[in-house]
């Protein structure tokens, strides 16, 4: 039979000190509440359970609770138990410096004080690209899928898993990617990873282990990806860029190339079909590896869907996908569709362990096979298209000198500005509390490209109720 202390109530760590048992317990409870270790609203163990845990008489605990209720630290109601009262938390002494700094910052923003910059990362409106509308995450449908997945999952699911990922998810992804993106996928050649950055870290390690030295990249892209490759010991070499997208003619002795062919990030175009063929031909001729980042391939508005580059040559192209844009980045679920013979090397780089939670993988598998994923994507596509249309219409009315490009797909748009106006627009945006990025931020440091003044505007992030306000703030900082 289990010991009472092992099964009763919640765990509560207390170290009664001071004169007398009752006083020591009262002081320890008061200090835990005062410093925030017991958060407001926390339900405390019953007096019987806590007395058993601490080896005290029940009356001692009951009296300590009564003292703290009288002092206002706790509340006690019939049927609701004893809970921590709502009150201001005093930080412990070790945090005094941080608290003092925070207090000084707050004072600087008081009426009559000099204005201070807004807190980093806490803008009034966030139009940075790369994040979907998190408020529209399909919670109810996801919960249903999680319940169905958990109800039918064998208990072995909770053991250490296949380092490639759950077979249920790999099978569901193979069907979906083949149907929706034109990927030639087999479940045995799919590896589940914690997002595209994780997948790129694994591929970088594999390339370096093979003796690779350089990876060709696009002139515009994400510096985090270039840094991941650099951390693997690889040098990134930017390729030329023009109105037809990335130009592969300078692909020569590089060992691999990283592209966003379906929707170039951040410029927004689609890689021309002749250049798609040229990239594949280079890989076949040289044995080079093509890494295709298909980060938001589901979202297109004014054009037919562009199939995955991997469909042209599964033996030389790695297809990298993610649920970060279609669902939420916090899920940390991505996938690599690997060419034959590459799986063992990637698993070795991964450490032969599964890095994603089995229950989340099963939930996504259920979400895909039940059709809930398709329904969510279609609804999101309509919502984002309406936002894009409102943005384009408002620009035409209030900022006719600003030209929106790359608007046929995705969750962001590039706003071409008059020469010399990018930096003033960014400064005005910071003053307005508007998070927005300039195009220069995404230019590879070694790229030789024509200077373009532009803003990269993500219209996916704001929730629906905040979109009009975000659009108003954007137009206020643009050159009229």
CSV table of C-alpha atoms in Angstrom, one decimal:
chain,number,residue,atom,x,y,z
A,1,UNK,CA,0.0,0.0,0.0
A,2,UNK,CA,1.3,3.5,-0.9
A,3,UNK,CA,2.4,5.8,1.8
A,4,UNK,CA,-0.1,8.6,2.5
A,5,UNK,CA,2.5,11.2,1.8
A,6,UNK,CA,3.1,9.8,-1.7
A,7,UNK,CA,-0.4,10.1,-2.8
A,8,UNK,CA,-2.0,13.1,-1.0
A,9,UNK,CA,-2.4,16.6,-2.5
A,10,UNK,CA,0.3,18.6,-4.3
A,11,UNK,CA,4.0,18.6,-3.5
A,12,UNK,CA,5.0,21.6,-1.4
A,13,UNK,CA,8.6,22.2,-0.3
A,14,UNK,CA,8.8,24.1,3.0
A,15,UNK,CA,11.5,24.4,5.6
A,16,UNK,CA,9.9,25.5,8.9
A,17,UNK,CA,12.4,27.6,10.9
A,18,UNK,CA,12.4,29.9,13.9
A,19,UNK,CA,11.0,29.6,17.4
A,20,UNK,CA,8.3,26.9,17.7
A,21,UNK,CA,6.9,24.5,15.1
A,22,UNK,CA,3.7,26.5,14.4
A,23,UNK,CA,5.6,29.8,14.1
A,24,UNK,CA,8.3,28.2,11.9
A,25,UNK,CA,5.7,26.8,9.6
A,26,UNK,CA,3.7,30.1,9.4
A,27,UNK,CA,6.9,32.0,8.6
A,28,UNK,CA,7.9,29.6,5.9
A,29,UNK,CA,4.5,29.7,4.2
A,30,UNK,CA,4.4,33.5,4.4
A,31,UNK,CA,7.8,33.8,2.8
A,32,UNK,CA,6.9,31.4,0.0
A,33,UNK,CA,3.8,33.6,-0.8
A,34,UNK,CA,5.6,36.9,-0.3
A,35,UNK,CA,8.4,36.0,-2.8
A,36,UNK,CA,6.1,34.5,-5.4
A,37,UNK,CA,7.3,30.9,-5.0
A,38,UNK,CA,3.6,30.2,-4.3
A,39,UNK,CA,1.8,32.1,-7.0
A,40,UNK,CA,-1.5,33.9,-6.4
A,41,UNK,CA,-4.4,31.5,-6.7
A,42,UNK,CA,-2.4,28.4,-5.9
A,43,UNK,CA,-4.4,25.8,-4.0
A,44,UNK,CA,-2.5,24.5,-1.0
A,45,UNK,CA,-2.7,20.9,0.3
A,46,UNK,CA,-5.3,20.2,2.9
A,47,UNK,CA,-4.1,20.5,6.5
A,48,UNK,CA,-4.2,16.7,6.8
A,49,UNK,CA,-2.1,16.2,3.7
A,50,UNK,CA,0.5,18.8,4.6
A,51,UNK,CA,0.7,17.6,8.2
A,52,UNK,CA,1.4,14.1,6.8
A,53,UNK,CA,4.1,15.4,4.4
A,54,UNK,CA,5.9,17.4,7.1
A,55,UNK,CA,5.4,15.0,10.0
A,56,UNK,CA,3.5,17.5,12.0
A,57,UNK,CA,0.2,17.5,13.9
A,58,UNK,CA,-2.8,18.4,11.8
A,59,UNK,CA,-3.8,21.1,14.3
A,60,UNK,CA,-0.4,22.8,13.9
A,61,UNK,CA,-1.0,23.1,10.1
A,62,UNK,CA,-4.6,24.2,10.5
A,63,UNK,CA,-3.5,26.9,13.0
A,64,UNK,CA,-0.8,28.1,10.7
A,65,UNK,CA,-3.3,28.3,7.8
A,66,UNK,CA,-5.7,30.2,10.0
A,67,UNK,CA,-3.0,32.8,11.0
A,68,UNK,CA,-2.2,33.5,7.4
A,69,UNK,CA,-5.8,33.8,6.4
A,70,UNK,CA,-6.3,36.4,9.2
A,71,UNK,CA,-3.2,38.2,7.9
A,72,UNK,CA,-4.5,38.2,4.3
A,73,UNK,CA,-1.8,36.0,2.8
A,74,UNK,CA,-4.3,33.1,2.2
A,75,UNK,CA,-8.0,32.7,1.6
A,76,UNK,CA,-10.2,29.8,2.7
A,77,UNK,CA,-13.6,29.1,1.4
A,78,UNK,CA,-15.9,26.1,1.9
A,79,UNK,CA,-15.6,23.8,-1.1
A,80,UNK,CA,-12.7,25.7,-2.6
A,81,UNK,CA,-9.9,24.8,-0.1
A,82,UNK,CA,-7.1,27.1,1.0
A,83,UNK,CA,-5.5,29.3,-1.7
A,84,UNK,CA,-2.9,32.0,-2.0
A,85,UNK,CA,-4.4,35.4,-2.0
A,86,UNK,CA,-3.9,37.9,-4.9
A,87,UNK,CA,-1.3,40.3,-3.8
A,88,UNK,CA,1.9,42.0,-5.0
A,89,UNK,CA,4.9,39.8,-5.1
A,90,UNK,CA,8.1,41.1,-3.6
A,91,UNK,CA,11.2,39.8,-5.5
A,92,UNK,CA,13.9,38.1,-3.4
A,93,UNK,CA,17.0,40.0,-2.4
A,94,UNK,CA,19.1,38.5,-5.2
A,95,UNK,CA,16.8,40.1,-7.8
A,96,UNK,CA,17.0,43.6,-6.2
A,97,UNK,CA,19.3,44.9,-8.9
A,98,UNK,CA,17.1,43.8,-11.7
A,99,UNK,CA,14.0,45.1,-9.9
A,100,UNK,CA,15.7,48.4,-9.3
A,101,UNK,CA,16.5,48.7,-13.0
A,102,UNK,CA,13.0,47.8,-13.9
A,103,UNK,CA,11.7,50.4,-11.5
A,104,UNK,CA,14.0,53.0,-12.9
A,105,UNK,CA,12.8,52.2,-16.4
A,106,UNK,CA,9.2,52.5,-15.3
A,107,UNK,CA,9.9,55.9,-13.7
A,108,UNK,CA,11.5,57.1,-16.9
A,109,UNK,CA,8.2,56.6,-18.6
A,110,UNK,CA,6.1,58.5,-16.1
A,111,UNK,CA,4.2,61.7,-17.0
A,112,UNK,CA,6.5,64.6,-17.3
A,113,UNK,CA,9.7,62.4,-17.6
A,114,UNK,CA,11.8,62.3,-20.7
A,115,UNK,CA,10.5,59.8,-23.3
A,116,UNK,CA,12.3,56.4,-23.3
A,117,UNK,CA,12.6,53.8,-26.0
A,118,UNK,CA,10.1,51.0,-26.0
A,119,UNK,CA,11.0,47.6,-24.6
A,120,UNK,CA,12.8,45.5,-27.2
A,121,UNK,CA,10.6,42.8,-28.5
A,122,UNK,CA,7.4,44.4,-27.2
A,123,UNK,CA,6.2,46.5,-30.2
A,124,UNK,CA,2.7,47.8,-30.4
A,125,UNK,CA,2.3,46.2,-33.8
A,126,UNK,CA,4.4,43.4,-35.2
A,127,UNK,CA,4.8,43.2,-38.9
A,128,UNK,CA,8.1,41.3,-38.9
A,129,UNK,CA,7.9,38.4,-41.5
A,130,UNK,CA,8.1,34.8,-40.7
A,131,UNK,CA,5.4,34.2,-38.1
A,132,UNK,CA,1.7,33.3,-38.8
A,133,UNK,CA,-1.3,34.5,-36.9
A,134,UNK,CA,-0.9,32.6,-33.7
A,135,UNK,CA,-4.3,33.7,-32.4
A,136,UNK,CA,-5.9,31.6,-35.2
A,137,UNK,CA,-4.2,28.4,-34.3
A,138,UNK,CA,-6.9,25.7,-34.6
A,139,UNK,CA,-7.0,24.8,-30.9
A,140,UNK,CA,-10.3,22.9,-30.9
A,141,UNK,CA,-9.4,20.8,-33.9
A,142,UNK,CA,-5.9,20.2,-32.6
A,143,UNK,CA,-7.3,19.1,-29.2
A,144,UNK,CA,-9.7,16.7,-31.0
A,145,UNK,CA,-6.8,15.2,-33.0
A,146,UNK,CA,-4.7,14.9,-29.8
A,147,UNK,CA,-7.5,13.1,-28.0
A,148,UNK,CA,-8.0,10.7,-30.9
A,149,UNK,CA,-4.3,10.1,-31.3
A,150,UNK,CA,-3.8,9.4,-27.6
A,151,UNK,CA,-6.9,7.2,-27.3
A,152,UNK,CA,-5.6,4.8,-29.9
A,153,UNK,CA,-1.9,5.0,-29.3
A,154,UNK,CA,-0.2,1.8,-27.9
A,155,UNK,CA,1.7,2.3,-24.7
A,156,UNK,CA,5.0,1.6,-26.6
A,157,UNK,CA,4.6,5.1,-28.1
A,158,UNK,CA,5.8,6.5,-24.8
A,159,UNK,CA,9.1,4.7,-25.0
A,160,UNK,CA,12.2,6.0,-26.8
A,161,UNK,CA,11.2,6.3,-30.5
A,162,UNK,CA,12.6,5.7,-34.0
A,163,UNK,CA,15.2,8.5,-34.6
A,164,UNK,CA,13.5,9.1,-38.0
A,165,UNK,CA,10.3,10.0,-36.1
A,166,UNK,CA,6.9,8.3,-35.6
A,167,UNK,CA,6.0,6.1,-38.6
A,168,UNK,CA,2.4,7.4,-38.3
A,169,UNK,CA,3.6,10.9,-39.0
A,170,UNK,CA,6.1,9.9,-41.7
A,171,UNK,CA,3.3,8.0,-43.5
A,172,UNK,CA,0.9,10.9,-43.3
A,173,UNK,CA,3.5,13.3,-44.5
A,174,UNK,CA,4.4,11.1,-47.5
A,175,UNK,CA,0.8,11.1,-48.6
A,176,UNK,CA,0.2,14.8,-48.0
A,177,UNK,CA,3.5,16.0,-49.6
A,178,UNK,CA,2.9,13.9,-52.6
A,179,UNK,CA,-0.7,15.1,-53.0
A,180,UNK,CA,-0.2,18.8,-52.2
A,181,UNK,CA,3.4,19.6,-53.1
A,182,UNK,CA,4.3,17.1,-55.7
A,183,UNK,CA,7.0,15.6,-53.6
A,184,UNK,CA,8.1,12.0,-54.4
A,185,UNK,CA,8.2,10.8,-50.8
A,186,UNK,CA,8.5,7.4,-49.1
A,187,UNK,CA,8.0,7.2,-45.3
A,188,UNK,CA,11.4,5.4,-45.0
A,189,UNK,CA,13.1,8.5,-46.5
A,190,UNK,CA,11.4,11.1,-44.3
A,191,UNK,CA,13.1,12.3,-41.1
A,192,UNK,CA,11.1,14.3,-38.6
A,193,UNK,CA,13.1,17.2,-37.0
A,194,UNK,CA,12.6,20.2,-34.8
A,195,UNK,CA,12.1,22.7,-37.6
A,196,UNK,CA,14.0,23.6,-40.7
A,197,UNK,CA,16.9,25.2,-38.7
A,198,UNK,CA,17.4,21.8,-37.0
A,199,UNK,CA,17.3,20.0,-40.3
A,200,UNK,CA,19.8,22.4,-41.8
A,201,UNK,CA,22.1,21.9,-38.8
A,202,UNK,CA,22.0,18.1,-39.5
A,203,UNK,CA,22.6,18.5,-43.2
A,204,UNK,CA,25.5,20.9,-42.5
A,205,UNK,CA,27.1,18.3,-40.2
A,206,UNK,CA,26.7,15.6,-42.9
A,207,UNK,CA,28.2,17.8,-45.6
A,208,UNK,CA,31.2,18.7,-43.5
A,209,UNK,CA,31.7,15.0,-42.6
A,210,UNK,CA,31.8,14.3,-46.3
A,211,UNK,CA,34.6,16.9,-46.8
A,212,UNK,CA,32.4,19.7,-48.2
A,213,UNK,CA,33.7,23.2,-48.0
A,214,UNK,CA,31.2,25.6,-49.6
A,215,UNK,CA,27.5,25.9,-50.0
A,216,UNK,CA,25.9,28.3,-52.5
A,217,UNK,CA,23.0,30.4,-51.2
A,218,UNK,CA,20.7,33.1,-52.4
A,219,UNK,CA,21.8,36.7,-52.3
A,220,UNK,CA,18.8,37.4,-50.1
A,221,UNK,CA,17.9,35.0,-47.3
A,222,UNK,CA,18.0,34.3,-43.5
A,223,UNK,CA,21.3,35.0,-41.8
A,224,UNK,CA,20.4,32.4,-39.2
A,225,UNK,CA,20.7,29.8,-42.0
A,226,UNK,CA,24.1,31.1,-43.1
A,227,UNK,CA,25.3,31.1,-39.5
A,228,UNK,CA,24.2,27.5,-39.1
A,229,UNK,CA,26.2,26.4,-42.1
A,230,UNK,CA,29.2,28.5,-41.0
A,231,UNK,CA,29.0,26.7,-37.6
A,232,UNK,CA,29.3,23.4,-39.4
A,233,UNK,CA,32.5,24.7,-41.0
A,234,UNK,CA,31.0,25.5,-44.4
A,235,UNK,CA,31.5,28.8,-46.3
A,236,UNK,CA,28.4,30.3,-47.9
A,237,UNK,CA,28.7,31.8,-51.4
A,238,UNK,CA,25.9,34.0,-52.7
A,239,UNK,CA,24.5,33.5,-56.2
A,240,UNK,CA,23.4,36.3,-58.5
A,241,UNK,CA,19.8,37.4,-58.3
A,242,UNK,CA,17.6,39.1,-60.9
A,243,UNK,CA,13.9,39.3,-61.9
A,244,UNK,CA,13.8,35.6,-62.7
A,245,UNK,CA,15.1,34.7,-59.3
A,246,UNK,CA,18.4,33.2,-58.3
A,247,UNK,CA,20.8,32.6,-61.2
A,248,UNK,CA,22.4,29.1,-61.0
A,249,UNK,CA,25.0,29.8,-63.8
A,250,UNK,CA,27.7,30.5,-61.2
A,251,UNK,CA,27.2,27.1,-59.6
A,252,UNK,CA,30.5,25.4,-60.3
A,253,UNK,CA,32.6,23.6,-57.7
A,254,UNK,CA,30.3,24.2,-54.7
A,255,UNK,CA,29.3,21.1,-52.7
A,256,UNK,CA,25.6,22.1,-52.2
A,257,UNK,CA,23.1,24.8,-52.8
A,258,UNK,CA,20.3,26.1,-50.5
A,259,UNK,CA,17.3,27.6,-52.2
A,260,UNK,CA,13.7,28.7,-51.6
A,261,UNK,CA,12.4,28.0,-55.1
A,262,UNK,CA,8.6,28.0,-54.6
A,263,UNK,CA,8.6,31.4,-52.9
A,264,UNK,CA,12.0,33.1,-52.6
A,265,UNK,CA,12.6,34.6,-49.1
A,266,UNK,CA,12.3,37.5,-48.8
A,267,UNK,CA,11.8,38.8,-52.4
A,268,UNK,CA,8.8,36.7,-53.0
A,269,UNK,CA,9.2,35.4,-56.5
A,270,UNK,CA,9.2,31.9,-57.9
A,271,UNK,CA,12.4,30.4,-59.4
A,272,UNK,CA,12.0,30.4,-63.2
A,273,UNK,CA,11.4,26.9,-64.7
A,274,UNK,CA,14.6,27.1,-66.8
A,275,UNK,CA,16.6,27.8,-63.7
A,276,UNK,CA,14.9,25.0,-61.8
A,277,UNK,CA,16.0,22.6,-64.5
A,278,UNK,CA,19.5,24.1,-64.5
A,279,UNK,CA,19.9,23.6,-60.7
A,280,UNK,CA,18.9,19.9,-61.1
A,281,UNK,CA,21.2,19.4,-64.0
A,282,UNK,CA,24.1,20.9,-62.0
A,283,UNK,CA,23.4,18.4,-59.2
A,284,UNK,CA,23.3,15.5,-61.6
A,285,UNK,CA,26.5,16.5,-63.3
A,286,UNK,CA,28.6,17.3,-60.2
A,287,UNK,CA,27.0,15.1,-57.5
A,288,UNK,CA,26.1,18.2,-55.6
A,289,UNK,CA,23.3,18.3,-53.1
A,290,UNK,CA,20.3,20.7,-53.5
A,291,UNK,CA,18.5,21.7,-50.3
A,292,UNK,CA,15.0,23.1,-51.0
A,293,UNK,CA,13.5,25.1,-48.1
A,294,UNK,CA,9.7,24.9,-48.7
A,295,UNK,CA,8.8,27.1,-45.8
A,296,UNK,CA,5.4,28.3,-46.8
A,297,UNK,CA,4.5,26.4,-50.0
A,298,UNK,CA,0.8,26.1,-49.0
A,299,UNK,CA,0.0,29.8,-49.2
A,300,UNK,CA,-0.6,31.0,-52.7
A,301,UNK,CA,-3.3,33.5,-54.0
A,302,UNK,CA,-3.0,34.7,-57.6
A,303,UNK,CA,-1.1,31.8,-59.2
A,304,UNK,CA,-1.3,28.1,-59.6
A,305,UNK,CA,0.7,26.2,-56.9
A,306,UNK,CA,4.3,25.6,-57.8
A,307,UNK,CA,5.4,22.0,-57.3
A,308,UNK,CA,8.4,21.1,-55.2
A,309,UNK,CA,11.8,21.1,-56.8
A,310,UNK,CA,12.4,17.7,-55.3
A,311,UNK,CA,9.8,16.3,-57.7
A,312,UNK,CA,12.2,16.9,-60.6
A,313,UNK,CA,15.0,14.7,-59.0
A,314,UNK,CA,14.5,13.0,-55.7
A,315,UNK,CA,18.0,11.5,-55.9
A,316,UNK,CA,19.7,14.9,-55.6
A,317,UNK,CA,17.3,17.2,-53.8
A,318,UNK,CA,16.4,17.4,-50.1
A,319,UNK,CA,12.9,18.7,-49.5
A,320,UNK,CA,12.8,20.6,-46.2
A,321,UNK,CA,9.3,21.5,-44.8
A,322,UNK,CA,7.8,22.7,-41.6
A,323,UNK,CA,4.6,23.3,-39.7
A,324,UNK,CA,5.9,26.7,-38.4
A,325,UNK,CA,4.0,28.8,-41.0
A,326,UNK,CA,1.0,26.7,-41.6
A,327,UNK,CA,0.3,26.0,-37.8
A,328,UNK,CA,2.8,27.5,-35.3
A,329,UNK,CA,6.5,27.6,-34.8
A,330,UNK,CA,6.1,26.6,-31.2
A,331,UNK,CA,5.2,23.1,-32.3
A,332,UNK,CA,8.9,22.6,-33.3
A,333,UNK,CA,7.9,20.1,-36.1
A,334,UNK,CA,9.6,19.9,-39.4
A,335,UNK,CA,10.7,17.3,-41.8
A,336,UNK,CA,13.4,16.3,-44.4
A,337,UNK,CA,12.6,14.2,-47.4
A,338,UNK,CA,16.0,12.7,-48.1
A,339,UNK,CA,17.6,11.2,-51.2
A,340,UNK,CA,18.5,7.5,-51.1
A,341,UNK,CA,21.5,6.7,-49.1
A,342,UNK,CA,21.5,9.9,-47.1
A,343,UNK,CA,19.4,8.7,-44.2
A,344,UNK,CA,22.0,6.9,-42.3
A,345,UNK,CA,24.4,9.8,-42.4
A,346,UNK,CA,21.7,12.2,-41.1
A,347,UNK,CA,20.7,9.9,-38.4
A,348,UNK,CA,24.3,9.7,-37.2
A,349,UNK,CA,24.5,13.5,-37.2
A,350,UNK,CA,21.2,13.5,-35.2
A,351,UNK,CA,22.7,11.1,-32.6
A,352,UNK,CA,20.3,8.3,-33.4
A,353,UNK,CA,17.6,9.7,-31.1
A,354,UNK,CA,14.1,11.1,-31.7
A,355,UNK,CA,14.1,14.8,-30.9
A,356,UNK,CA,10.4,15.6,-31.2
A,357,UNK,CA,7.7,14.5,-28.7
A,358,UNK,CA,5.8,11.4,-29.8
A,359,UNK,CA,2.4,12.7,-28.8
A,360,UNK,CA,2.8,15.9,-30.9
A,361,UNK,CA,3.9,13.8,-33.8
A,362,UNK,CA,0.9,11.5,-33.5
A,363,UNK,CA,-1.4,14.6,-33.2
A,364,UNK,CA,0.0,16.1,-36.4
A,365,UNK,CA,-0.4,12.7,-38.1
A,366,UNK,CA,-4.1,12.6,-37.1
A,367,UNK,CA,-4.5,16.2,-38.0
A,368,UNK,CA,-3.2,15.4,-41.5
A,369,UNK,CA,-5.1,12.2,-42.1
A,370,UNK,CA,-8.4,13.5,-40.8
A,371,UNK,CA,-8.4,16.4,-43.3
A,372,UNK,CA,-8.3,19.0,-40.5
A,373,UNK,CA,-4.9,20.3,-41.8
A,374,UNK,CA,-6.3,20.9,-45.3
A,375,UNK,CA,-9.4,22.7,-43.9
A,376,UNK,CA,-7.1,24.9,-41.7
A,377,UNK,CA,-4.8,25.8,-44.5
A,378,UNK,CA,-7.7,26.7,-46.8
A,379,UNK,CA,-9.2,28.9,-44.1
A,380,UNK,CA,-5.9,30.5,-43.4
A,381,UNK,CA,-5.2,31.1,-47.1
A,382,UNK,CA,-8.5,33.0,-47.4
A,383,UNK,CA,-7.8,35.1,-44.2
A,384,UNK,CA,-4.3,36.0,-45.3
A,385,UNK,CA,-5.4,36.9,-48.8
A,386,UNK,CA,-7.9,39.3,-47.4
A,387,UNK,CA,-5.2,41.0,-45.4
A,388,UNK,CA,-2.9,41.2,-48.4
A,389,UNK,CA,-5.7,42.7,-50.5
A,390,UNK,CA,-6.4,45.3,-47.8
A,391,UNK,CA,-2.7,46.2,-47.7
A,392,UNK,CA,-2.4,46.6,-51.4
A,393,UNK,CA,-5.5,48.7,-51.6
A,394,UNK,CA,-4.5,51.0,-48.7
A,395,UNK,CA,-1.0,51.5,-50.3
A,396,UNK,CA,-2.6,52.5,-53.6
A,397,UNK,CA,-4.7,55.1,-51.7
A,398,UNK,CA,-2.2,56.5,-49.2
A,399,UNK,CA,1.3,55.7,-50.5
A,400,UNK,CA,1.2,55.5,-54.3
A,401,UNK,CA,5.0,55.9,-54.6
A,402,UNK,CA,5.4,52.6,-52.7
A,403,UNK,CA,5.2,49.4,-54.9
A,404,UNK,CA,4.2,46.1,-53.4
A,405,UNK,CA,6.0,43.1,-54.9
A,406,UNK,CA,6.1,39.3,-54.2
A,407,UNK,CA,2.4,39.4,-53.4
A,408,UNK,CA,1.2,36.3,-55.2
A,409,UNK,CA,2.0,33.9,-52.3
A,410,UNK,CA,3.2,33.6,-48.7
A,411,UNK,CA,2.8,35.7,-45.6
A,412,UNK,CA,4.8,38.7,-46.4
A,413,UNK,CA,5.3,41.4,-49.0
A,414,UNK,CA,8.2,43.5,-50.1
A,415,UNK,CA,7.4,47.2,-50.3
A,416,UNK,CA,9.8,49.0,-52.8
A,417,UNK,CA,10.5,52.5,-51.5
A,418,UNK,CA,11.9,55.6,-53.3
A,419,UNK,CA,15.7,55.7,-53.1
A,420,UNK,CA,17.2,56.8,-49.8
A,421,UNK,CA,14.0,56.2,-47.8
A,422,UNK,CA,14.5,52.8,-46.2
A,423,UNK,CA,16.4,54.0,-43.1
A,424,UNK,CA,14.1,56.9,-42.4
A,425,UNK,CA,11.1,54.6,-42.7
A,426,UNK,CA,12.7,52.2,-40.2
A,427,UNK,CA,13.4,55.0,-37.7
A,428,UNK,CA,9.8,56.2,-38.0
A,429,UNK,CA,8.5,52.7,-37.5
A,430,UNK,CA,10.6,52.3,-34.3
A,431,UNK,CA,9.2,55.6,-33.1
A,432,UNK,CA,5.6,54.4,-33.8
A,433,UNK,CA,6.2,51.1,-32.0
A,434,UNK,CA,6.0,49.2,-35.2
A,435,UNK,CA,8.2,46.1,-35.7
A,436,UNK,CA,9.2,45.9,-39.3
A,437,UNK,CA,12.4,44.9,-41.2
A,438,UNK,CA,14.3,46.5,-44.0
A,439,UNK,CA,15.4,44.5,-47.0
A,440,UNK,CA,19.1,45.2,-46.3
A,441,UNK,CA,18.7,43.0,-43.3
A,442,UNK,CA,18.3,39.9,-45.5
A,443,UNK,CA,21.2,40.6,-48.0
A,444,UNK,CA,24.1,38.3,-47.8
A,445,UNK,CA,27.3,40.3,-46.8
A,446,UNK,CA,29.1,39.0,-49.9
A,447,UNK,CA,26.3,39.5,-52.4
A,448,UNK,CA,26.8,41.9,-55.3
A,449,UNK,CA,23.3,43.2,-56.0
A,450,UNK,CA,21.7,46.5,-57.0
A,451,UNK,CA,20.9,48.7,-54.0
A,452,UNK,CA,17.1,48.4,-53.3
A,453,UNK,CA,15.4,50.5,-50.7
A,454,UNK,CA,12.5,48.3,-49.4
A,455,UNK,CA,10.6,47.1,-46.4
A,456,UNK,CA,9.8,43.4,-45.8
A,457,UNK,CA,6.3,43.4,-44.2
A,458,UNK,CA,4.8,40.3,-42.6
A,459,UNK,CA,1.0,40.4,-42.6
A,460,UNK,CA,0.5,37.1,-41.0
A,461,UNK,CA,1.4,37.9,-37.4
A,462,UNK,CA,-1.2,40.4,-36.2
A,463,UNK,CA,-4.5,38.8,-35.0
A,464,UNK,CA,-7.6,39.7,-37.0
A,465,UNK,CA,-8.7,42.4,-34.5
A,466,UNK,CA,-5.4,44.2,-34.6
A,467,UNK,CA,-4.8,44.1,-38.4
A,468,UNK,CA,-6.5,47.4,-39.2
A,469,UNK,CA,-4.4,49.2,-36.5
A,470,UNK,CA,-1.2,47.6,-37.8
A,471,UNK,CA,-2.0,48.7,-41.3
A,472,UNK,CA,-2.7,52.2,-40.2
A,473,UNK,CA,0.6,52.3,-38.3
A,474,UNK,CA,2.4,51.0,-41.4
A,475,UNK,CA,1.0,53.6,-43.7
A,476,UNK,CA,1.9,56.4,-41.3
A,477,UNK,CA,5.6,55.6,-41.7
A,478,UNK,CA,5.7,55.2,-45.5
A,479,UNK,CA,6.7,58.1,-47.8
A,480,UNK,CA,3.5,59.5,-49.2
